[in-house]
Coordinates of C-alpha atoms in Angstrom, one line a residue:
X1 CA 163.7 -103.2 46.7
X2 CA 162.1 -106.1 44.9
X3 CA 161.9 -105.8 41.1
X4 CA 158.6 -106.6 39.6
X5 CA 158.1 -108.2 36.2
X6 CA 155.0 -106.0 36.0
X7 CA 154.2 -103.1 38.4
X8 CA 151.0 -103.5 40.3
X9 CA 148.1 -101.4 39.1
X10 CA 144.9 -99.9 40.6
X11 CA 141.9 -100.6 38.4
X12 CA 139.2 -98.4 40.0
X13 CA 137.6 -97.0 43.1
X14 CA 135.9 -99.8 45.1
X15 CA 134.1 -98.5 48.1
X16 CA 134.0 -96.2 51.1
X17 CA 133.6 -97.6 54.6
X18 CA 131.7 -95.1 56.7
X19 CA 131.1 -95.0 60.5
X20 CA 128.1 -93.0 61.5
X21 CA 127.2 -91.7 65.0
X22 CA 123.5 -92.0 64.0
X23 CA 123.2 -95.2 62.0
X24 CA 119.4 -95.0 61.6
X25 CA 119.5 -91.6 60.0
X26 CA 122.3 -92.6 57.7
X27 CA 120.4 -95.7 56.6
X28 CA 117.3 -93.7 55.8
X29 CA 119.3 -91.2 53.9
X30 CA 121.4 -93.6 51.8
X31 CA 118.8 -96.3 51.3
X32 CA 115.5 -94.3 50.9
X33 CA 116.6 -90.8 49.8
X34 CA 119.7 -91.5 47.8
X35 CA 118.3 -94.9 46.8
X36 CA 121.2 -97.3 47.3
X37 CA 120.4 -101.0 47.5
X38 CA 121.3 -103.1 50.6
X39 CA 123.3 -106.2 49.7
X40 CA 123.4 -107.6 53.2
X41 CA 124.0 -106.8 56.9
X42 CA 126.9 -108.6 58.6
X43 CA 127.8 -108.0 62.3
X44 CA 126.0 -104.7 62.3
X45 CA 127.7 -103.4 59.1
X46 CA 125.3 -102.5 56.3
X47 CA 126.7 -103.1 52.8
X48 CA 125.1 -100.9 50.1
X49 CA 125.5 -100.3 46.3
X50 CA 123.9 -98.4 43.5
X51 CA 121.6 -100.1 41.0
X52 CA 124.4 -100.2 38.4
X53 CA 127.2 -101.3 40.8
X54 CA 128.3 -104.9 40.2
X55 CA 130.6 -105.4 43.2
X56 CA 129.2 -106.6 46.6
X57 CA 129.2 -103.0 48.0
X58 CA 130.4 -99.5 47.2
X59 CA 129.5 -98.1 50.6
X60 CA 129.4 -99.7 54.0
X61 CA 127.9 -98.1 57.1
X62 CA 128.4 -99.1 60.7
X63 CA 127.5 -97.4 64.0
X64 CA 130.1 -95.6 66.1
X65 CA 130.4 -93.0 68.8
X66 CA 131.8 -90.5 66.3
X67 CA 131.4 -90.4 62.6
X68 CA 134.5 -91.1 60.5
X69 CA 135.8 -92.7 57.4
X70 CA 137.1 -96.2 58.3
X71 CA 138.8 -96.6 54.9
X72 CA 138.6 -95.8 51.2
X73 CA 139.1 -98.9 49.1
X74 CA 140.6 -99.5 45.6
X75 CA 140.4 -102.6 43.5
X76 CA 143.5 -103.8 41.6
X77 CA 143.8 -105.1 38.0
X78 CA 145.1 -108.5 39.0
X79 CA 144.9 -110.7 42.1
X80 CA 148.7 -110.7 42.6
X81 CA 148.8 -106.9 42.6
X82 CA 147.5 -106.8 46.2
X83 CA 150.6 -108.5 47.6
X84 CA 152.9 -106.6 45.1
X85 CA 151.5 -103.3 46.5
X86 CA 152.1 -104.5 50.0
X87 CA 155.8 -105.2 49.1
X88 CA 156.2 -101.9 47.3
X89 CA 154.7 -99.9 50.1
X90 CA 156.6 -101.8 52.9
X91 CA 159.9 -101.2 50.9
X92 CA 159.0 -97.5 51.0
X93 CA 158.6 -97.5 54.8
X94 CA 154.8 -97.6 54.8
X95 CA 153.2 -99.7 57.5
X96 CA 150.9 -102.2 55.9
X97 CA 148.2 -104.3 57.6
X98 CA 146.9 -107.5 56.1
X99 CA 143.2 -108.1 56.0
X100 CA 142.0 -111.7 55.9
X101 CA 139.4 -112.9 53.3
X102 CA 135.9 -112.5 54.7
X103 CA 136.9 -110.0 57.4
X104 CA 135.0 -107.5 55.2
X105 CA 131.9 -109.2 53.9
X106 CA 132.0 -110.2 50.3
X107 CA 135.7 -109.4 49.9
X108 CA 138.9 -111.5 49.6
X109 CA 142.3 -110.7 51.1
X110 CA 143.2 -107.1 51.3
X111 CA 145.8 -104.7 52.7
X112 CA 145.3 -101.4 54.6
X113 CA 147.7 -98.5 55.0
X114 CA 147.7 -94.8 55.4
X115 CA 148.6 -92.0 53.1
X116 CA 151.3 -89.5 54.4
X117 CA 148.3 -87.4 55.6
X118 CA 146.8 -90.3 57.6
X119 CA 143.9 -91.0 55.2
X120 CA 143.1 -94.7 55.5
X121 CA 143.3 -96.7 52.3
X122 CA 142.5 -100.3 51.4
X123 CA 143.5 -102.4 48.4
X124 CA 141.8 -105.6 47.3
X125 CA 141.1 -107.7 44.2
X126 CA 138.7 -110.5 45.0
X127 CA 135.1 -109.4 45.5
X128 CA 131.8 -111.1 45.3
X129 CA 129.3 -109.8 42.7
X130 CA 126.0 -111.1 44.0
X131 CA 122.8 -110.9 41.9
X132 CA 119.9 -108.8 43.2
X133 CA 116.9 -110.6 44.7
X134 CA 114.3 -111.6 42.1
X135 CA 111.9 -108.8 43.0
X136 CA 114.6 -106.1 42.5
X137 CA 116.6 -107.7 39.7
X138 CA 116.8 -106.0 36.4
X139 CA 115.6 -107.8 33.2
X140 CA 118.8 -106.6 31.5
X141 CA 121.6 -109.1 32.1
X142 CA 124.2 -106.3 32.1
X143 CA 122.5 -104.5 35.0
X144 CA 122.1 -105.6 38.6
X145 CA 118.9 -103.8 39.9
X146 CA 115.9 -102.2 38.3
X147 CA 116.7 -98.6 37.4
X148 CA 115.3 -95.7 39.5
X149 CA 113.3 -97.9 41.8
X150 CA 113.5 -95.5 44.8
X151 CA 115.0 -92.2 45.7
X152 CA 117.6 -90.4 43.7
X153 CA 118.9 -93.7 42.3
X154 CA 122.4 -92.9 41.0
X155 CA 123.9 -95.5 38.7
X156 CA 127.3 -96.1 40.3
X157 CA 130.0 -94.8 42.6
X158 CA 132.2 -92.3 40.9
X159 CA 135.0 -90.7 43.0
X160 CA 136.2 -89.4 46.4
X161 CA 137.6 -85.9 47.3
X162 CA 140.0 -85.7 50.2
X163 CA 141.6 -82.8 51.9
X164 CA 144.4 -81.8 54.3
X165 CA 145.5 -78.9 56.4
X166 CA 149.1 -80.0 55.6
X167 CA 151.0 -80.1 52.4
X168 CA 148.8 -81.6 49.7
X169 CA 151.8 -82.3 47.5
X170 CA 152.8 -85.1 49.9
X171 CA 149.5 -86.9 49.1
X172 CA 149.6 -86.1 45.4
X173 CA 153.1 -87.4 45.0
X174 CA 152.3 -90.5 47.0
X175 CA 149.3 -91.3 44.8
X176 CA 151.3 -90.7 41.7
X177 CA 154.6 -92.5 42.6
X178 CA 153.3 -95.3 44.8
X179 CA 149.8 -96.0 43.4
X180 CA 150.0 -94.9 39.8
X181 CA 147.5 -92.1 39.7
X182 CA 147.8 -89.5 36.9
X183 CA 147.1 -85.8 37.4
X184 CA 144.4 -84.7 35.0
X185 CA 143.7 -81.1 36.3
X186 CA 145.3 -79.1 39.1
X187 CA 145.5 -75.7 40.8
X188 CA 148.8 -73.9 41.2
X189 CA 149.6 -71.2 43.7
X190 CA 151.6 -68.1 42.9
X191 CA 154.7 -69.8 44.4
X192 CA 154.2 -72.7 41.9
X193 CA 153.0 -75.1 44.6
X194 CA 150.2 -77.4 43.6
X195 CA 147.4 -76.8 46.1
X196 CA 144.8 -79.2 44.6
X197 CA 144.8 -82.0 42.0
X198 CA 142.2 -84.2 40.2
X199 CA 143.7 -87.6 39.6
X200 CA 142.7 -90.9 38.1
X201 CA 143.7 -94.4 37.0
X202 CA 140.7 -94.7 34.7
X203 CA 139.5 -92.5 31.8
X204 CA 137.5 -90.4 34.4
X205 CA 138.7 -86.9 35.0
X206 CA 139.2 -88.0 38.6
X207 CA 138.8 -91.1 40.7
X208 CA 140.2 -89.0 43.6
X209 CA 140.7 -85.3 44.1
X210 CA 143.1 -83.8 46.7
X211 CA 142.8 -80.3 48.1
X212 CA 144.9 -78.4 50.6
X213 CA 143.3 -76.0 53.0
X214 CA 145.2 -74.7 56.1
X215 CA 141.9 -74.0 57.9
X216 CA 140.8 -77.7 57.9
X217 CA 140.6 -79.5 61.2
X218 CA 143.2 -82.2 60.4
X219 CA 145.5 -83.6 57.9
X220 CA 143.0 -86.3 56.9
X221 CA 139.6 -84.9 55.9
X222 CA 137.0 -86.1 53.4
X223 CA 135.3 -83.4 51.3
X224 CA 132.8 -85.8 49.7
X225 CA 132.1 -89.1 48.1
X226 CA 130.3 -89.0 44.8
X227 CA 127.7 -91.1 43.0
X228 CA 127.2 -90.8 39.3
X229 CA 123.9 -90.4 37.4
X230 CA 123.3 -90.7 33.7
X231 CA 122.4 -87.2 32.8
X232 CA 121.6 -83.6 33.9
X233 CA 117.9 -84.4 34.3
X234 CA 118.7 -87.0 37.0
X235 CA 120.4 -84.2 39.0
X236 CA 117.4 -81.9 38.7
X237 CA 115.1 -84.8 39.7
X238 CA 117.4 -85.3 42.7
X239 CA 116.8 -81.7 43.7
X240 CA 113.1 -82.3 43.7
X241 CA 113.4 -85.5 45.8
X242 CA 115.6 -83.7 48.4
X243 CA 113.1 -80.8 48.7
X244 CA 110.3 -83.3 49.3
X245 CA 112.0 -84.7 52.3
X246 CA 113.2 -81.3 53.6
X247 CA 116.9 -81.9 53.1
X248 CA 119.0 -78.8 52.3
X249 CA 121.5 -79.0 49.4
X250 CA 123.9 -76.9 47.3
X251 CA 123.5 -76.9 43.6
X252 CA 122.7 -77.7 40.9
X253 CA 125.7 -76.1 39.3
X254 CA 128.5 -76.9 36.8
X255 CA 132.1 -77.3 37.7
X256 CA 134.8 -75.7 35.4
X257 CA 137.2 -78.4 36.5
X258 CA 135.8 -81.7 35.2
X259 CA 132.9 -79.9 33.5
X260 CA 130.5 -82.0 35.6
X261 CA 127.0 -81.1 36.8
X262 CA 126.9 -81.3 40.6
X263 CA 124.6 -81.2 43.6
X264 CA 126.0 -81.5 47.2
X265 CA 124.0 -82.9 50.1
X266 CA 125.0 -83.9 53.6
X267 CA 124.0 -87.2 55.3
X268 CA 122.3 -86.0 58.5
X269 CA 123.4 -89.2 60.3
X270 CA 127.2 -88.9 59.8
X271 CA 127.7 -85.4 58.5
X272 CA 129.4 -86.8 55.4
X273 CA 128.9 -84.9 52.2
X274 CA 127.7 -86.7 49.1
X275 CA 128.1 -85.3 45.6
X276 CA 125.5 -86.3 43.1
X277 CA 127.4 -86.0 39.8
X278 CA 126.8 -86.2 36.1
X279 CA 128.1 -85.4 32.7
X280 CA 131.9 -84.5 32.9
X281 CA 134.3 -85.8 30.2
X282 CA 136.5 -88.8 29.7
X283 CA 140.2 -88.9 28.9
X284 CA 141.5 -91.5 26.4
X285 CA 144.7 -89.8 25.2
X286 CA 147.8 -91.6 26.5
X287 CA 149.7 -88.3 26.3
X288 CA 147.2 -86.1 28.1
X289 CA 148.7 -82.9 29.4
X290 CA 147.4 -81.9 32.9
X291 CA 145.2 -78.8 32.8
X292 CA 146.5 -76.0 35.0
X293 CA 144.3 -73.5 36.9
X294 CA 145.6 -70.6 39.0
X295 CA 144.3 -69.3 42.3
X296 CA 142.7 -66.3 40.7
X297 CA 140.6 -68.7 38.5
X298 CA 139.3 -70.8 41.4
X299 CA 135.8 -69.4 41.5
X300 CA 135.4 -70.1 37.8
X301 CA 137.2 -73.5 38.2
X302 CA 134.9 -74.7 41.0
X303 CA 131.6 -73.2 39.7
X304 CA 131.3 -72.5 36.0
X305 CA 127.7 -71.6 36.6
X306 CA 124.9 -72.3 39.1
X307 CA 124.7 -72.5 42.8
X308 CA 128.1 -71.7 44.2
X309 CA 129.7 -74.8 45.8
X310 CA 131.6 -72.6 48.3
X311 CA 129.1 -69.8 48.8
X312 CA 129.3 -67.9 52.1
X313 CA 126.7 -68.0 54.9
X314 CA 125.2 -71.4 54.0
X315 CA 125.0 -74.7 55.9
X316 CA 127.7 -76.0 53.6
X317 CA 129.9 -72.9 53.3
X318 CA 133.1 -74.5 54.5
X319 CA 134.9 -76.8 52.2
X320 CA 134.7 -79.6 54.8
X321 CA 131.4 -79.1 56.7
X322 CA 130.7 -81.1 59.8
X323 CA 127.4 -82.7 60.8
X324 CA 124.2 -80.7 60.7
X325 CA 122.9 -81.5 64.1
X326 CA 119.5 -79.8 63.7
X327 CA 118.7 -81.6 60.4
X328 CA 115.9 -84.2 60.6
X329 CA 115.3 -86.4 57.6
X330 CA 111.6 -87.2 56.9
X331 CA 110.9 -90.8 55.9
X332 CA 109.8 -90.7 52.3
X333 CA 106.1 -91.6 51.7

C-alpha cells in the first residue's frame, strides 16, 4: 500500500445526481416549489443549486425510465486528494472509475466507486463557481442569488441519509476507515450492534446518515437529501407554500438526534424524499464523544416533538417511501 505524506480528506458534501422518470414534474418541484436556481442545462441534464450554494450545482436531474440516484458526490480539501483517494480505494480492493474533466458540467476530474452496499459515490475537487445572471444576482458579494426569490428557497445543501437492508456497520466502517467520516450520534441494538449512525467531516452533526432496516427493498436506498434553511420560521413558511400547491408533507417536527427542525416532502416526479432542515447544532470539539441512543429511545430520538417522521398510515409511513403515483403538482401562480 502506498504511504501518503498527508492522508486525503473529504471537505464537504457536493451534490446529488438524480435520475427522474418524470423530469417535468421534478423540475417544477425543485425549481418552482423548492426554489432552486438552474445554473445550466447540458445534454438534457439540469444543474441546480440553492441561492446560497457557490458551486456549479448541488443537484442535477436527468430523465430516465426509472428514478434512481446516479451518484452522491463529495468534494476533497485538495486537488491531489482525488487521485490519492483513488489509490487508497484501489489498494483496498474497491473498483474505481475515472471521470474526465467536463464529463459532468462544471466539474473537473473525478472518481466514482461504490460503497460495500452498492451506493454510488463520486469524489472531485475542481468545480466551477459561476455568478448568477444579473437579474438574479445578489447585491451581497458573499452571496450568489437574491434570497427567497421563489418557492421555499433554502440556503444550501446540507446532508444525505442512506439506508440498507444489509449490515449498516459495513457502510459505517467504510465511511470512517476509508473516507475519514466521524460518528457524531448513533443507535445501538441490544446485541451492541450499531444500526444507525450520523457522521460528518465538517462541524455539522451529519453530512451523511446511515440506517439499517431489513424491510428495505435493497442494500442501496436513499432516505432523503436535505437542504438547509436559516431558521424555524423558514420551515413554517415552507409548510404554507407546500399547502398552496397541494403537496403532502410530514412535519414540522424536531429531531432528538441532531436537534434539528424538519419537514419531509416527496418529489412527485422521482419519488425522492427531500428534507427541509433548520437549526440543529455544530460540533467544534476535537475530542467529541459520539452520543449513543438505544432502540427503546428511537421514537424520542427521531421525533422530539411534532409530526412523527415515521407515523403509521401516512403517505410517507415507511422509512424509504417510493413514488407517489397519484400526486399531481400544481404550477405555482
